[in-house]
Amino acid sequence: MRALSLMRCAPLFLAVCLGLSPARAGEPVVIVHPDSGVQSLTRDEVINLFMGRQKRLPSGRVAAPVEQAEPPATRARFYQLLVGKDLPDIHAYWARLLYSGQAQPPRQAASAEEVLELVAANKGAIGVMDGARVDRRVRVVLDLGK
Amino acid sequence: MSFGMKAWITLTALMLPLTLPLTAQDADCGLKVSGFGTLGLALNSSDRAEYVREPTQPRGVLRSLNPSLDSRLGLQVNLNLGGDLSFVGQTISKYRFDHTFKPDISWAFLSYKPTSSIQARAGRLGFDVFQIADTRNVGYSYLWVRPPVDFFGPLMLSSLDGGDLTWTTSLHAGLSLRLKVAAGRTASIDKVPFDDKGNYVPLGGSKLFGAVAELDWRSLNLRVSYARAQPSEKFPAPITDLQNGLNAFALLLNDPRLAQQAKGVDFLENCFRYLSAGVNWQEGPFRVEAVGAQVRTGDGPIPDLKSGYLSVGYREGAFVPYFLASRIVSDPHPLYLGALPLLGPQAAALAAGVSSFIQHQRANQTTLALGLRWDFHPRAALKVQIDRIEGRPNDVMLWLNVRPGWEGKATVGSVTLDFVF
């Protein structure tokens, strides 16, 4: 029995040894192009950009928001942390904005890699993706999981 | 079921499987086509008066399942014309004044957004005097099977040919203010059927002005709005006949007050003023919305209206059970008919006609509704709702083809499938 529970603890133990907190893996982060002129963003600025209220980055560039759509858990966690809303509420919110002609929802990217590629290729892009998959091509401007 | 309805359902059925998967739209491409729709069924407990969703519907729901009340389909085109300029076009197919589902162009406008705080739009626009008024056909965007009839029933104007200007500013962290003014003429697509012979009251061409102030603070939204509409199109014969009759008797009896009433029955002489205030709050699982409005008419016998609704929902995973209460009250203006009822059958018939016309402009009723929204798919929701309506049987503004024995009470059951694509 003791051996079994040690076995169960092993992945956690391993993760701690590697310096990874299990809670951190998969937490969404907000990223921009390294040359976007943006060093960091506040939560309110990110709310304005991803909820269709603001169309430009603080640097003045026209913003092109993009989200990692798969797996849906990343996006769900992002909106839960950002505005405390579930995905169905976010979808209904966008239906209202889109079909009243006010704004268009963020572009949906199929994977973390696609978000990375889109943001690395566009100085106005602002992306949301799994923090564990971020690399040097982009800059993290807000880490909501912190 | 008309041919139009059948074709429409087939079209929707064909589109659903193609469009429901979450499709990634290409942001680099300037053109984006999307849409929304509702398939609904409703049933009324009463066969004495027809329940309608909006006065533009020529027939309502009785004791048989009715698909026309809530079903509708919309298509929208967003065209990015570079940086600050974009075009939005929208067409909606729904049950309309002539018993068909012929699509109307609801919107076609150019939007110019030179800075993030200013937006100017020109063309055919949605008119959002009241909260959600410009998305009332997008069932997916709200909780209920349909916007509360007691509140939106009298608000017939949906589209505006003209322009609007919006200014948004951030006052403080998380606190933003939005001011908007709109001016133009009501679009000609709004037509209210008058009788079964195809006569309708045109609502297009009315001079319209509106202003909205909106305050957003985190999950709280406060909103105050004002609008003024000045009708400019002549009404169909049954109404003008009443006016001519009143004027003739005013001359005959040398009674200037009768002439005054004739003017009051004429919508051209009435300026309609709308005032509305609302609050919307979404925090955690709770979503609460409360809105009140007042419609003021001229000095004539057409009554003023007060209406409001309160909606409370609680999200539990994919389900949102909700409660909705709405109420409309008419403030009758005195109706003067002088000696008319005593002057023989012709004059008495005229008096009865005028009284009946005014009665059709009155509404006094309360609706309590319970419902459940189920978000079973990222692009679709299923809803069920039961409405209990109780009101004064003679004030029939919101009902159609009232038959003898109507007591002003009815229960309406509804199911809708709302989707976006």
Coordinates of C-alpha atoms in Angstrom, one line a residue:
Chain A
M1 CA 0.0 0.0 0.0
R2 CA 2.8 2.4 0.9
A3 CA 4.5 1.7 -2.4
L4 CA 1.3 2.5 -4.3
S5 CA 0.9 5.9 -2.7
L6 CA 4.5 6.7 -3.3
M7 CA 4.0 5.8 -6.9
R8 CA 1.0 8.2 -7.0
C9 CA 3.1 11.0 -5.6
A10 CA 6.0 10.4 -8.0
P11 CA 4.8 12.6 -10.9
L12 CA 4.2 15.5 -8.4
F13 CA 7.6 14.9 -6.8
L14 CA 9.2 14.8 -10.2
A15 CA 7.5 18.1 -11.2
V16 CA 8.7 19.8 -8.0
C17 CA 12.3 18.6 -8.6
L18 CA 12.2 20.0 -12.1
G19 CA 11.1 23.4 -10.8
L20 CA 7.6 23.1 -12.5
S21 CA 4.7 23.9 -10.3
P22 CA 1.8 21.7 -11.5
A23 CA -0.6 24.6 -11.3
R24 CA 1.6 26.7 -13.7
A25 CA 1.6 24.3 -16.6
G26 CA -1.2 25.1 -19.0
E27 CA -2.0 28.5 -17.4
P28 CA -2.8 31.1 -20.1
V29 CA -0.5 34.0 -20.9
V30 CA -0.9 37.0 -23.1
I31 CA 1.9 37.5 -25.7
V32 CA 2.9 40.1 -28.2
H33 CA 5.6 40.5 -30.9
P34 CA 9.0 41.5 -29.4
D35 CA 9.1 44.6 -31.6
S36 CA 5.5 45.6 -30.8
G37 CA 6.6 48.5 -28.6
V38 CA 4.7 47.0 -25.7
Q39 CA 6.6 45.8 -22.6
S40 CA 3.7 44.8 -20.4
L41 CA -0.1 45.2 -20.2
T42 CA -2.5 45.6 -17.2
R43 CA -5.4 43.3 -16.8
D44 CA -7.8 46.1 -17.7
E45 CA -5.9 46.8 -20.9
V46 CA -6.2 43.1 -21.8
I47 CA -9.9 43.1 -21.0
N48 CA -10.4 46.1 -23.3
L49 CA -8.5 44.4 -26.2
F50 CA -10.1 41.0 -25.9
M51 CA -13.6 42.1 -25.2
G52 CA -13.8 44.4 -28.3
R53 CA -13.6 47.7 -26.4
Q54 CA -10.2 48.8 -27.7
K55 CA -8.8 48.3 -31.1
R56 CA -5.2 49.5 -30.7
L57 CA -2.3 48.5 -28.6
P58 CA -0.9 51.1 -26.2
S59 CA 1.9 51.7 -28.7
G60 CA -0.7 52.8 -31.2
R61 CA -0.6 49.8 -33.6
V62 CA -3.9 48.3 -34.7
A63 CA -4.4 45.3 -32.5
A64 CA -5.0 41.8 -34.0
P65 CA -6.1 39.6 -31.1
V66 CA -5.7 35.8 -31.5
E67 CA -6.7 33.0 -29.2
Q68 CA -5.6 29.4 -28.8
A69 CA -8.9 27.6 -29.4
E70 CA -7.7 24.0 -28.8
P71 CA -7.8 22.6 -26.2
P72 CA -10.8 24.7 -25.1
A73 CA -9.6 24.5 -21.5
T74 CA -6.9 27.1 -22.2
R75 CA -9.4 29.6 -23.5
A76 CA -11.9 28.8 -20.8
R77 CA -9.3 29.3 -18.1
F78 CA -8.2 32.6 -19.7
Y79 CA -11.7 34.2 -19.6
Q80 CA -12.4 32.8 -16.1
L81 CA -9.2 34.5 -14.9
L82 CA -9.7 37.7 -16.9
V83 CA -13.4 38.5 -16.4
G84 CA -14.8 35.6 -14.4
K85 CA -17.0 34.3 -17.2
D86 CA -17.6 30.9 -18.7
L87 CA -17.1 30.3 -22.4
P88 CA -20.9 30.1 -23.2
D89 CA -21.2 33.7 -21.7
I90 CA -18.2 34.9 -23.8
H91 CA -19.8 33.4 -27.0
A92 CA -23.2 35.1 -26.2
Y93 CA -21.3 38.3 -25.5
W94 CA -19.6 38.2 -28.9
A95 CA -22.8 37.4 -30.7
R96 CA -24.2 40.6 -29.3
L97 CA -21.2 42.7 -30.3
L98 CA -20.8 41.1 -33.7
Y99 CA -24.4 41.2 -34.8
S100 CA -24.9 44.8 -33.6
G101 CA -21.9 45.7 -35.8
Q102 CA -19.8 47.0 -33.0
A103 CA -16.7 44.7 -33.1
Q104 CA -15.4 41.3 -34.3
P105 CA -14.2 38.5 -32.0
P106 CA -10.6 37.5 -31.7
R107 CA -9.2 35.2 -34.4
Q108 CA -9.3 31.5 -33.4
A109 CA -6.0 29.6 -33.8
A110 CA -6.1 25.8 -33.8
S111 CA -3.0 25.3 -31.6
A112 CA -0.4 27.0 -29.4
E113 CA 2.1 26.7 -32.3
E114 CA -0.3 28.6 -34.6
V115 CA -0.7 31.4 -32.0
L116 CA 3.1 31.6 -31.8
E117 CA 3.5 31.8 -35.5
L118 CA 0.8 34.4 -36.0
V119 CA 2.2 36.7 -33.2
A120 CA 5.8 36.2 -34.3
A121 CA 4.8 37.4 -37.8
N122 CA 2.7 40.5 -36.9
K123 CA 3.9 43.4 -34.8
G124 CA 0.2 44.3 -34.0
A125 CA -0.8 40.8 -32.9
I126 CA -1.7 40.0 -29.3
G127 CA -2.2 36.4 -28.4
V128 CA -3.5 34.2 -25.7
M129 CA -1.9 30.7 -25.3
D130 CA -0.8 28.0 -23.0
G131 CA 2.1 29.5 -20.9
A132 CA 4.0 26.3 -20.9
R133 CA 4.4 26.4 -24.7
V134 CA 5.8 30.0 -25.0
D135 CA 9.2 30.4 -26.6
R136 CA 11.6 33.3 -27.5
R137 CA 9.8 34.3 -30.6
V138 CA 7.3 36.3 -28.5
R139 CA 7.1 38.4 -25.4
V140 CA 4.8 37.6 -22.4
V141 CA 3.0 40.9 -21.4
L142 CA 0.6 39.5 -18.9
D143 CA 0.6 36.2 -16.9
L144 CA -2.9 35.9 -15.3
G145 CA -2.0 32.6 -13.6
K146 CA 0.5 34.4 -11.4
Chain B
M1 CA -47.3 26.1 -43.3
S2 CA -46.5 28.4 -46.2
F3 CA -44.0 27.5 -48.9
G4 CA -41.7 30.2 -47.7
M5 CA -41.6 28.7 -44.2
K6 CA -40.8 25.2 -45.7
A7 CA -38.0 26.6 -47.9
W8 CA -36.6 28.4 -44.9
I9 CA -36.5 25.4 -42.6
T10 CA -34.9 23.3 -45.4
L11 CA -32.3 26.0 -45.8
T12 CA -31.5 26.1 -42.1
A13 CA -31.4 22.4 -41.9
L14 CA -28.9 22.3 -44.7
M15 CA -26.7 25.0 -43.2
L16 CA -26.6 23.7 -39.6
P17 CA -24.2 20.7 -40.1
L18 CA -22.0 22.7 -42.4
T19 CA -21.6 25.7 -40.1
L20 CA -21.8 24.5 -36.5
P21 CA -18.2 23.3 -36.1
L22 CA -16.1 26.0 -34.6
T23 CA -14.6 27.4 -37.7
A24 CA -11.5 29.6 -37.5
Q25 CA -12.1 32.8 -39.5
D26 CA -9.2 34.3 -41.3
A27 CA -8.4 37.6 -39.9
D28 CA -6.1 38.6 -42.7
C29 CA -8.9 38.1 -45.2
G30 CA -11.0 41.3 -45.4
L31 CA -14.3 39.6 -45.8
K32 CA -16.1 37.6 -43.2
V33 CA -19.6 36.0 -43.6
S34 CA -21.4 34.9 -40.5
G35 CA -24.9 34.4 -39.3
F36 CA -27.4 33.6 -36.6
G37 CA -30.7 31.9 -36.4
T38 CA -33.5 30.5 -34.2
L39 CA -35.8 27.6 -34.7
G40 CA -38.7 27.9 -32.4
L41 CA -42.1 26.4 -31.4
A42 CA -44.7 28.1 -29.2
L43 CA -48.1 27.1 -27.9
N44 CA -50.8 29.3 -26.3
S45 CA -53.2 28.0 -23.7
S46 CA -55.9 30.3 -25.0
D47 CA -57.8 30.2 -28.3
R48 CA -59.4 33.6 -27.6
A49 CA -56.5 35.9 -28.5
E50 CA -53.4 35.4 -30.6
Y51 CA -50.0 35.9 -28.9
V52 CA -47.5 37.8 -31.0
R53 CA -43.8 38.5 -30.4
E54 CA -43.8 41.8 -32.3
P55 CA -46.6 43.9 -33.8
T56 CA -45.1 43.4 -37.3
Q57 CA -46.4 39.8 -37.2
P58 CA -49.8 39.4 -39.0
R59 CA -50.8 36.2 -37.1
G60 CA -50.1 35.0 -33.6
V61 CA -50.1 31.8 -31.6
L62 CA -53.2 30.0 -30.5
R63 CA -53.7 26.4 -29.3
S64 CA -51.6 24.8 -31.9
L65 CA -47.8 24.6 -32.2
N66 CA -46.6 27.7 -34.0
P67 CA -43.1 27.8 -35.7
S68 CA -43.4 31.4 -37.0
L69 CA -43.4 33.3 -33.8
D70 CA -39.7 33.0 -32.9
S71 CA -38.0 31.4 -36.0
R72 CA -35.7 33.6 -37.9
L73 CA -32.4 33.5 -39.8
G74 CA -29.8 36.3 -40.3
L75 CA -26.8 36.6 -42.4
Q76 CA -24.1 39.2 -41.9
V77 CA -21.1 40.3 -44.0
N78 CA -18.2 42.2 -42.4
L79 CA -15.9 43.7 -44.9
N80 CA -12.6 45.2 -43.7
L81 CA -11.7 48.1 -46.0
G82 CA -8.4 48.7 -44.4
G83 CA -7.4 50.0 -40.9
D84 CA -10.2 52.3 -39.8
L85 CA -12.9 51.7 -42.4
S86 CA -15.3 48.7 -42.5
F87 CA -18.6 47.8 -44.0
V88 CA -21.3 45.7 -42.3
G89 CA -24.3 44.3 -44.1
Q90 CA -27.1 42.2 -42.6
T91 CA -30.2 40.5 -43.9
I92 CA -32.9 38.9 -41.7
S93 CA -35.6 36.5 -42.7
K94 CA -38.5 36.4 -40.3
Y95 CA -42.3 36.2 -40.3
R96 CA -43.4 39.6 -41.5
F97 CA -46.4 41.8 -42.2
D98 CA -47.3 40.1 -45.5
H99 CA -47.3 36.5 -44.1
T100 CA -44.0 35.7 -45.7
F101 CA -40.4 35.1 -44.6
K102 CA -39.0 37.4 -47.4
P103 CA -35.7 38.7 -46.1
D104 CA -35.2 42.4 -45.4
I105 CA -31.9 44.3 -45.5
S106 CA -31.7 45.2 -41.8
W107 CA -28.3 46.8 -42.0
A108 CA -25.9 48.2 -44.6
F109 CA -23.5 50.7 -43.1
L110 CA -19.9 52.0 -43.3
S111 CA -18.1 52.3 -40.1
Y112 CA -15.2 54.7 -39.6
K113 CA -13.1 54.3 -36.4
P114 CA -10.1 56.7 -36.7
T115 CA -9.2 56.3 -33.0
S116 CA -10.1 53.8 -30.4
S117 CA -12.4 56.3 -28.7
I118 CA -14.5 57.5 -31.8
Q119 CA -16.7 55.6 -34.1
A120 CA -18.9 57.1 -36.9
R121 CA -21.4 55.0 -38.8
A122 CA -23.5 55.9 -41.8
G123 CA -26.1 54.0 -43.8
R124 CA -28.8 51.6 -42.5
L125 CA -28.1 51.0 -38.8
G126 CA -29.5 49.1 -35.9
F127 CA -31.3 51.5 -33.6
D128 CA -30.4 50.7 -30.0
V129 CA -32.4 53.1 -27.9
F130 CA -33.3 50.3 -25.5
Q131 CA -30.9 47.7 -24.2
I132 CA -30.3 44.9 -26.7
A133 CA -32.8 46.5 -29.1
D134 CA -30.4 46.1 -32.0
T135 CA -29.8 42.4 -31.4
R136 CA -33.3 41.3 -30.5
N137 CA -33.3 38.9 -33.4
V138 CA -30.1 37.2 -32.2
G139 CA -31.6 34.7 -29.8
Y140 CA -28.2 33.2 -29.0
S141 CA -27.0 36.5 -27.5
Y142 CA -29.6 36.6 -24.7
L143 CA -30.9 34.3 -22.0
W144 CA -34.6 34.1 -22.9
V145 CA -36.6 32.5 -25.8
R146 CA -37.5 36.0 -26.9
P147 CA -37.0 39.6 -25.5
P148 CA -39.9 40.4 -23.1
V149 CA -42.9 41.2 -25.2
D150 CA -44.3 43.7 -22.6
F151 CA -41.2 45.7 -23.0
F152 CA -40.2 45.4 -26.7
G153 CA -43.8 44.9 -28.1
P154 CA -44.4 48.7 -28.4
L155 CA -40.9 49.4 -29.6
M156 CA -41.4 48.6 -33.3
L157 CA -38.6 50.7 -34.8
S158 CA -35.6 48.4 -35.6
S159 CA -33.5 50.1 -38.3
L160 CA -32.5 53.6 -39.0
D161 CA -31.4 55.2 -42.3
G162 CA -28.9 57.8 -41.2
G163 CA -25.9 58.0 -39.0
D164 CA -24.5 57.7 -35.5
L165 CA -21.5 58.8 -33.6
T166 CA -20.0 57.0 -30.6
W167 CA -17.5 58.4 -28.2
T168 CA -15.9 56.0 -25.6
T169 CA -13.5 57.1 -22.9
S170 CA -11.9 55.4 -19.9
L171 CA -12.6 57.5 -16.8
H172 CA -10.7 55.3 -14.4
A173 CA -9.2 51.8 -14.2
G174 CA -12.0 49.5 -15.3
L175 CA -14.5 52.4 -15.6
S176 CA -15.5 53.5 -19.1
L177 CA -18.2 55.8 -20.5
R178 CA -19.8 55.6 -23.8
L179 CA -21.9 58.4 -25.4
K180 CA -23.8 58.0 -28.6
V181 CA -26.0 60.1 -30.7
A182 CA -28.0 58.9 -33.7
A183 CA -30.1 60.7 -36.3
G184 CA -32.0 59.9 -39.5
R185 CA -35.2 58.3 -40.6
T186 CA -36.7 55.0 -39.6
A187 CA -36.1 52.3 -42.3
S188 CA -39.0 51.3 -44.5
I189 CA -38.8 47.7 -43.5
D190 CA -40.9 48.2 -40.4
K191 CA -44.5 47.6 -41.3
V192 CA -47.3 46.8 -38.9
P193 CA -50.2 44.8 -40.4
F194 CA -53.5 46.5 -39.9
D195 CA -56.0 43.9 -41.0
D196 CA -56.2 40.6 -42.9
K197 CA -56.8 42.4 -46.2
G198 CA -53.1 43.3 -46.5
N199 CA -53.4 46.9 -45.1
Y200 CA -50.5 47.9 -43.0
V201 CA -49.2 50.9 -41.1
P202 CA -45.9 52.0 -42.5
L203 CA -43.4 53.0 -39.9
G204 CA -40.7 54.0 -42.3
G205 CA -39.7 57.6 -42.9
S206 CA -40.3 58.8 -39.4
K207 CA -37.7 61.4 -38.3
L208 CA -35.6 59.8 -35.6
F209 CA -33.2 61.2 -33.1
G210 CA -31.6 59.2 -30.2
A211 CA -29.0 59.5 -27.6
V212 CA -27.4 56.9 -25.3
A213 CA -25.1 57.2 -22.3
E214 CA -23.6 54.0 -21.0
L215 CA -21.3 53.4 -18.0
D216 CA -19.3 50.2 -17.7
W217 CA -17.6 49.3 -14.4
R218 CA -16.2 45.8 -14.3
S219 CA -19.3 43.5 -14.4
L220 CA -21.8 46.3 -14.0
N221 CA -23.4 48.2 -16.9
L222 CA -25.6 51.3 -16.5
R223 CA -27.5 52.8 -19.4
V224 CA -29.8 55.8 -20.0
S225 CA -31.3 56.6 -23.4
Y226 CA -33.6 58.9 -25.1
A227 CA -35.2 58.9 -28.5
R228 CA -37.7 61.0 -30.4
A229 CA -39.7 59.8 -33.4
Q230 CA -41.9 62.0 -35.6
P231 CA -44.0 59.9 -38.0
S232 CA -44.3 61.2 -41.5
E233 CA -46.2 58.7 -43.5
K234 CA -50.0 58.8 -43.9
F235 CA -51.9 56.0 -42.3
P236 CA -54.2 53.5 -44.2
A237 CA -57.9 54.2 -44.9
P238 CA -59.5 52.7 -41.8
I239 CA -57.6 55.2 -39.6
T240 CA -58.0 58.2 -41.9
D241 CA -61.7 57.4 -42.2
L242 CA -62.0 57.8 -38.4
Q243 CA -60.2 61.2 -38.7
N244 CA -62.4 62.4 -41.6
G245 CA -65.5 61.3 -39.7
L246 CA -64.5 63.2 -36.6
N247 CA -63.7 66.3 -38.6
A248 CA -67.0 66.2 -40.4
F249 CA -68.9 66.0 -37.1
A250 CA -66.7 68.7 -35.6
L251 CA -67.8 71.0 -38.4
L252 CA -71.5 69.9 -38.2
L253 CA -71.7 70.3 -34.4
N254 CA -69.4 73.3 -34.3
D255 CA -67.4 71.4 -31.7
P256 CA -63.6 72.3 -31.9
R257 CA -62.8 69.7 -29.2
L258 CA -63.8 67.0 -31.7
A259 CA -61.5 68.4 -34.3
Q260 CA -58.8 68.3 -31.7
Q261 CA -59.5 64.6 -31.1
A262 CA -59.3 64.0 -34.9
K263 CA -55.8 65.5 -34.9
G264 CA -54.8 63.4 -31.9
V265 CA -55.8 60.2 -33.6
D266 CA -53.5 61.1 -36.5
F267 CA -50.0 59.7 -35.8
L268 CA -48.6 62.5 -37.9
E269 CA -49.6 64.9 -35.2
N270 CA -48.0 62.8 -32.5
C271 CA -44.4 63.0 -31.6
F272 CA -43.3 59.8 -29.8
R273 CA -40.6 60.2 -27.0
Y274 CA -38.9 57.2 -25.5
L275 CA -37.0 57.4 -22.2
S276 CA -35.2 54.3 -20.8
A277 CA -32.8 53.4 -18.0
G278 CA -31.3 50.0 -17.3
V279 CA -28.8 48.1 -15.3
N280 CA -27.0 44.9 -16.2
W281 CA -24.9 43.0 -13.7
Q282 CA -23.0 39.8 -14.3
E283 CA -20.9 38.4 -11.5
G284 CA -19.9 34.8 -11.1
P285 CA -22.9 32.6 -11.8
F286 CA -25.4 35.5 -11.5
R287 CA -26.7 37.6 -14.3
V288 CA -29.3 40.3 -13.4
E289 CA -30.9 42.8 -15.7
A290 CA -33.5 45.4 -14.9
V291 CA -34.8 48.0 -17.4
G292 CA -37.6 50.6 -17.3
A293 CA -38.9 52.7 -20.1
Q294 CA -41.5 55.3 -20.8
V295 CA -43.1 56.2 -24.1
R296 CA -44.8 59.6 -24.3
T297 CA -47.2 60.5 -27.1
G298 CA -48.7 63.9 -28.0
D299 CA -51.6 65.6 -26.3
G300 CA -54.2 63.5 -28.2
P301 CA -56.0 60.4 -26.9
I302 CA -53.2 58.0 -27.8
P303 CA -52.0 56.7 -24.3
D304 CA -48.6 57.1 -22.8
L305 CA -46.9 53.8 -21.9
K306 CA -44.6 52.6 -19.1
S307 CA -42.9 49.3 -19.1
G308 CA -40.1 47.4 -17.6
Y309 CA -38.6 44.0 -16.9
L310 CA -36.4 42.2 -14.4
S311 CA -34.4 39.1 -15.3
V312 CA -32.4 37.0 -13.0
G313 CA -30.4 34.0 -14.1
Y314 CA -27.9 31.6 -12.4
R315 CA -25.4 29.7 -14.4
E316 CA -24.7 26.1 -13.3
G317 CA -22.2 24.7 -15.8
A318 CA -23.9 24.5 -19.2
F319 CA -27.3 25.4 -17.7
V320 CA -28.8 28.7 -16.8
P321 CA -32.2 28.6 -15.1
Y322 CA -33.8 32.0 -15.2
F323 CA -36.8 34.1 -14.0
L324 CA -38.2 36.9 -16.0
A325 CA -40.9 39.4 -14.9
S326 CA -42.2 42.1 -17.2
R327 CA -45.0 44.7 -17.0
I328 CA -46.6 47.3 -19.2
V329 CA -49.0 50.0 -18.1
S330 CA -50.9 52.5 -20.2
D331 CA -51.7 56.0 -18.9
P332 CA -54.9 56.7 -20.7
H333 CA -55.4 60.2 -22.1
P334 CA -59.0 61.5 -21.9
L335 CA -61.0 60.7 -25.0
Y336 CA -63.6 63.3 -25.9
L337 CA -66.4 62.2 -28.1
G338 CA -68.9 65.0 -27.3
A339 CA -72.5 64.2 -28.3
L340 CA -71.4 61.6 -30.9
P341 CA -72.7 58.4 -29.2
L342 CA -76.2 60.0 -29.0
L343 CA -76.5 61.2 -32.6
G344 CA -77.9 58.1 -34.3
P345 CA -76.3 55.0 -35.7
Q346 CA -73.7 56.5 -38.0
A347 CA -72.3 58.8 -35.3
A348 CA -72.5 56.1 -32.7
A349 CA -70.6 53.7 -35.0
L350 CA -67.9 56.4 -35.5
A351 CA -67.6 56.9 -31.7
A352 CA -67.3 53.1 -31.3
G353 CA -64.6 53.0 -34.0
V354 CA -62.6 55.7 -32.3
S355 CA -62.9 54.1 -28.9
S356 CA -61.8 50.7 -30.3
F357 CA -58.8 52.3 -32.1
I358 CA -57.7 53.8 -28.8
Q359 CA -58.3 50.5 -27.0
H360 CA -55.9 48.9 -29.5
Q361 CA -53.2 51.4 -28.4
R362 CA -53.5 50.4 -24.8
A363 CA -51.7 47.6 -22.9
N364 CA -52.0 46.7 -19.2
Q365 CA -50.5 43.4 -18.4
T366 CA -47.9 41.5 -16.3
T367 CA -45.9 38.5 -17.5
L368 CA -44.0 36.1 -15.2
A369 CA -41.8 33.6 -16.9
L370 CA -39.5 30.7 -15.9
G371 CA -37.0 29.2 -18.3
L372 CA -33.9 27.2 -18.8
R373 CA -31.1 27.8 -21.3
W374 CA -28.8 24.9 -22.1
D375 CA -25.5 25.7 -23.9
F376 CA -25.0 22.2 -25.3
H377 CA -22.6 23.4 -28.0
P378 CA -20.1 26.3 -28.4
R379 CA -22.3 27.7 -31.1
A380 CA -25.8 26.7 -30.1
A381 CA -28.2 26.8 -27.2
L382 CA -31.5 25.1 -26.5
K383 CA -34.1 27.0 -24.4
V384 CA -37.5 26.2 -22.8
Q385 CA -39.7 28.9 -21.3
I386 CA -43.2 29.1 -19.7
D387 CA -44.9 32.5 -19.7
R388 CA -47.9 33.4 -17.6
I389 CA -49.6 36.6 -18.8
E390 CA -52.3 38.4 -16.9
G391 CA -53.8 41.6 -18.0
R392 CA -56.9 43.7 -18.7
P393 CA -59.0 42.0 -21.4
N394 CA -59.9 45.3 -23.1
D395 CA -56.4 46.6 -23.5
V396 CA -55.4 44.6 -26.5
M397 CA -52.4 46.4 -28.0
L398 CA -50.1 43.3 -27.7
W399 CA -52.7 40.8 -28.9
L400 CA -54.1 39.9 -32.3
N401 CA -57.6 39.0 -33.4
V402 CA -59.2 39.1 -30.0
R403 CA -62.3 36.9 -29.9
P404 CA -65.3 37.1 -27.5
G405 CA -64.6 35.4 -24.2
W406 CA -61.0 36.7 -23.9
E407 CA -60.3 37.3 -20.2
G408 CA -56.8 38.7 -20.6
K409 CA -55.1 35.6 -19.2
A410 CA -52.9 33.1 -21.0
T411 CA -50.0 30.7 -20.6
V412 CA -47.5 30.4 -23.4
G413 CA -45.0 27.6 -23.7
S414 CA -41.9 27.9 -25.9
V415 CA -38.9 25.9 -27.1
T416 CA -36.1 27.5 -29.2
L417 CA -32.9 26.3 -30.7
D418 CA -30.6 29.3 -31.1
F419 CA -27.4 29.2 -33.1
V420 CA -24.6 31.3 -34.6
F421 CA -22.4 30.3 -37.4

